[in-house]
Structure formats: C-alpha cells, structure tokens
C-alpha atoms as an extended CHARMM CRD file, in Angstrom:
* protein
*
        73  EXT
         1         1  MET       CA            -85.5540000000       18.4420000000      206.4730000000  PROA      1               0.0000000000
         2         2  GLY       CA            -87.1500000000       15.5610000000      205.2090000000  PROA      2               0.0000000000
         3         3  ASP       CA            -86.6710000000       11.8900000000      204.4370000000  PROA      3               0.0000000000
         4         4  ILE       CA            -83.0680000000       11.2840000000      203.6430000000  PROA      4               0.0000000000
         5         5  GLN       CA            -83.9790000000        8.7400000000      201.2080000000  PROA      5               0.0000000000
         6         6  PHE       CA            -85.4670000000       11.3610000000      199.0110000000  PROA      6               0.0000000000
         7         7  ILE       CA            -82.6720000000       13.3930000000      199.1740000000  PROA      7               0.0000000000
         8         8  ALA       CA            -80.1300000000       10.7960000000      198.4370000000  PROA      8               0.0000000000
         9         9  MET       CA            -82.4680000000        9.8190000000      195.4940000000  PROA      9               0.0000000000
        10        10  ILE       CA            -82.4010000000       13.5620000000      194.0150000000  PROA      10              0.0000000000
        11        11  THR       CA            -78.5250000000       13.6380000000      194.5790000000  PROA      11              0.0000000000
        12        12  ASN       CA            -78.3980000000       10.4040000000      192.5160000000  PROA      12              0.0000000000
        13        13  LEU       CA            -80.7300000000       11.6990000000      189.6660000000  PROA      13              0.0000000000
        14        14  GLY       CA            -78.3770000000       15.1930000000      189.6200000000  PROA      14              0.0000000000
        15        15  THR       CA            -75.1520000000       12.8380000000      189.3630000000  PROA      15              0.0000000000
        16        16  PHE       CA            -76.2590000000       10.5900000000      186.8780000000  PROA      16              0.0000000000
        17        17  THR       CA            -77.8220000000       13.5050000000      184.9070000000  PROA      17              0.0000000000
        18        18  VAL       CA            -74.4150000000       15.1450000000      184.8940000000  PROA      18              0.0000000000
        19        19  TYR       CA            -72.7360000000       12.0030000000      184.1160000000  PROA      19              0.0000000000
        20        20  PHE       CA            -75.0310000000       11.5620000000      181.1760000000  PROA      20              0.0000000000
        21        21  PHE       CA            -74.2890000000       15.0120000000      179.4160000000  PROA      21              0.0000000000
        22        22  VAL       CA            -70.2160000000       14.3860000000      180.0030000000  PROA      22              0.0000000000
        23        23  ASN       CA            -70.3570000000       11.3290000000      178.2430000000  PROA      23              0.0000000000
        24        24  LEU       CA            -72.4910000000       13.0390000000      175.3890000000  PROA      24              0.0000000000
        25        25  SER       CA            -70.1450000000       15.8480000000      175.2270000000  PROA      25              0.0000000000
        26        26  LEU       CA            -67.1570000000       13.6870000000      174.5520000000  PROA      26              0.0000000000
        27        27  ILE       CA            -68.9990000000       12.1190000000      171.7460000000  PROA      27              0.0000000000
        28        28  ALA       CA            -70.2640000000       15.3940000000      170.3250000000  PROA      28              0.0000000000
        29        29  LEU       CA            -66.6800000000       17.0210000000      170.6680000000  PROA      29              0.0000000000
        30        30  ARG       CA            -65.2380000000       14.0170000000      168.6990000000  PROA      30              0.0000000000
        31        31  TYR       CA            -67.4230000000       14.9690000000      165.6580000000  PROA      31              0.0000000000
        32        32  THR       CA            -67.9190000000       18.8830000000      166.1410000000  PROA      32              0.0000000000
        33        33  GLU       CA            -63.8570000000       19.5020000000      166.9990000000  PROA      33              0.0000000000
        34        34  PRO       CA            -61.6630000000       16.4060000000      165.6000000000  PROA      34              0.0000000000
        35        35  ARG       CA            -58.5680000000       18.4330000000      165.2560000000  PROA      35              0.0000000000
        36        36  LEU       CA            -58.4890000000       19.7020000000      169.0290000000  PROA      36              0.0000000000
        37        37  LYS       CA            -55.5300000000       18.7450000000      170.9420000000  PROA      37              0.0000000000
        38        38  ARG       CA            -56.4770000000       16.5390000000      173.6460000000  PROA      38              0.0000000000
        39        39  PRO       CA            -54.6130000000       15.7620000000      176.8870000000  PROA      39              0.0000000000
        40        40  PHE       CA            -55.9180000000       12.4450000000      176.9230000000  PROA      40              0.0000000000
        41        41  ILE       CA            -57.3540000000        9.8780000000      174.7940000000  PROA      41              0.0000000000
        42        42  ALA       CA            -60.3210000000        7.8250000000      175.7440000000  PROA      42              0.0000000000
        43        43  PRO       CA            -59.6350000000        4.1800000000      175.0280000000  PROA      43              0.0000000000
        44        44  LEU       CA            -61.8980000000        1.2980000000      172.9090000000  PROA      44              0.0000000000
        45        45  ASN       CA            -63.0060000000        3.4250000000      169.9270000000  PROA      45              0.0000000000
        46        46  ILE       CA            -64.4580000000        2.7550000000      166.5780000000  PROA      46              0.0000000000
        47        47  GLY       CA            -62.9140000000        5.3370000000      164.4330000000  PROA      47              0.0000000000
        48        48  ARG       CA            -63.7800000000        8.5540000000      166.0790000000  PROA      48              0.0000000000
        49        49  PHE       CA            -66.5960000000        7.1390000000      168.3190000000  PROA      49              0.0000000000
        50        50  PRO       CA            -65.7340000000        6.4550000000      171.8980000000  PROA      50              0.0000000000
        51        51  LEU       CA            -67.3270000000        3.0830000000      172.9520000000  PROA      51              0.0000000000
        52        52  ILE       CA            -66.8200000000        3.8780000000      176.8410000000  PROA      52              0.0000000000
        53        53  ALA       CA            -68.5770000000        7.3450000000      176.5200000000  PROA      53              0.0000000000
        54        54  PHE       CA            -71.4740000000        5.6580000000      174.7970000000  PROA      54              0.0000000000
        55        55  PHE       CA            -71.9350000000        2.7870000000      177.3210000000  PROA      55              0.0000000000
        56        56  GLY       CA            -71.3830000000        5.3950000000      180.1960000000  PROA      56              0.0000000000
        57        57  ALA       CA            -74.4350000000        7.4030000000      178.7110000000  PROA      57              0.0000000000
        58        58  ILE       CA            -76.5480000000        4.2540000000      178.2640000000  PROA      58              0.0000000000
        59        59  SER       CA            -76.0460000000        3.2030000000      181.6660000000  PROA      59              0.0000000000
        60        60  CYS       CA            -76.6560000000        6.8630000000      183.0520000000  PROA      60              0.0000000000
        61        61  LEU       CA            -80.0220000000        6.9440000000      181.1130000000  PROA      61              0.0000000000
        62        62  THR       CA            -80.6930000000        3.5070000000      182.4850000000  PROA      62              0.0000000000
        63        63  MET       CA            -80.0670000000        4.7050000000      185.9630000000  PROA      63              0.0000000000
        64        64  ILE       CA            -82.1170000000        7.5870000000      185.4490000000  PROA      64              0.0000000000
        65        65  TYR       CA            -84.9200000000        5.7300000000      184.2740000000  PROA      65              0.0000000000
        66        66  PHE       CA            -85.1110000000        3.4470000000      187.2440000000  PROA      66              0.0000000000
        67        67  ILE       CA            -84.7480000000        6.3430000000      189.6850000000  PROA      67              0.0000000000
        68        68  LEU       CA            -87.8830000000        8.1040000000      187.9060000000  PROA      68              0.0000000000
        69        69  LEU       CA            -89.7400000000        4.6740000000      188.1070000000  PROA      69              0.0000000000
        70        70  TYR       CA            -89.0470000000        4.5260000000      191.8570000000  PROA      70              0.0000000000
        71        71  PHE       CA            -90.4690000000        8.1750000000      192.1610000000  PROA      71              0.0000000000
        72        72  ALA       CA            -93.6840000000        7.1010000000      190.1700000000  PROA      72              0.0000000000
        73        73  GLN       CA            -94.6140000000        4.6240000000      192.7750000000  PROA      73              0.0000000000
C-alpha cells in the first residue's frame, strides 16, 4: 500500500482541515445566525466572538502549515 508515515500524514492533514472548518463555522454562525437557539454555549467569549474557536482555528492552521512544510522536504 505504501509508506505508513505518508498515510498517517495525509490523515492528519485531513483531520486538521476538518477541525479548522468546524471552528471557522462556529465563528461564522455567531455572526450570521445570532438568534439561533443553540444546545450549548462555547465558553470564553468576547461579545459574540468565541475565543476557543479562534485559537482552535489558529492551532489547526499551524499544524497544517507544519505538515505541508514536512511534505515539501
């Protein structure tokens, strides 16, 4: 099938990409649908801006960057 390390890196890249878009969608929904009833509230907000989702998106972008940097070698 191939190198297991390559398959693991592709899986990590896909997982971090999905998590990035999940965090980004939480931020976007806070502004596009502010009156929508939600079953949970994300902690640590500044107004409507969720800090945990922001830091999650930034950390996912950082991990994606380092995975792509590894592939470039």
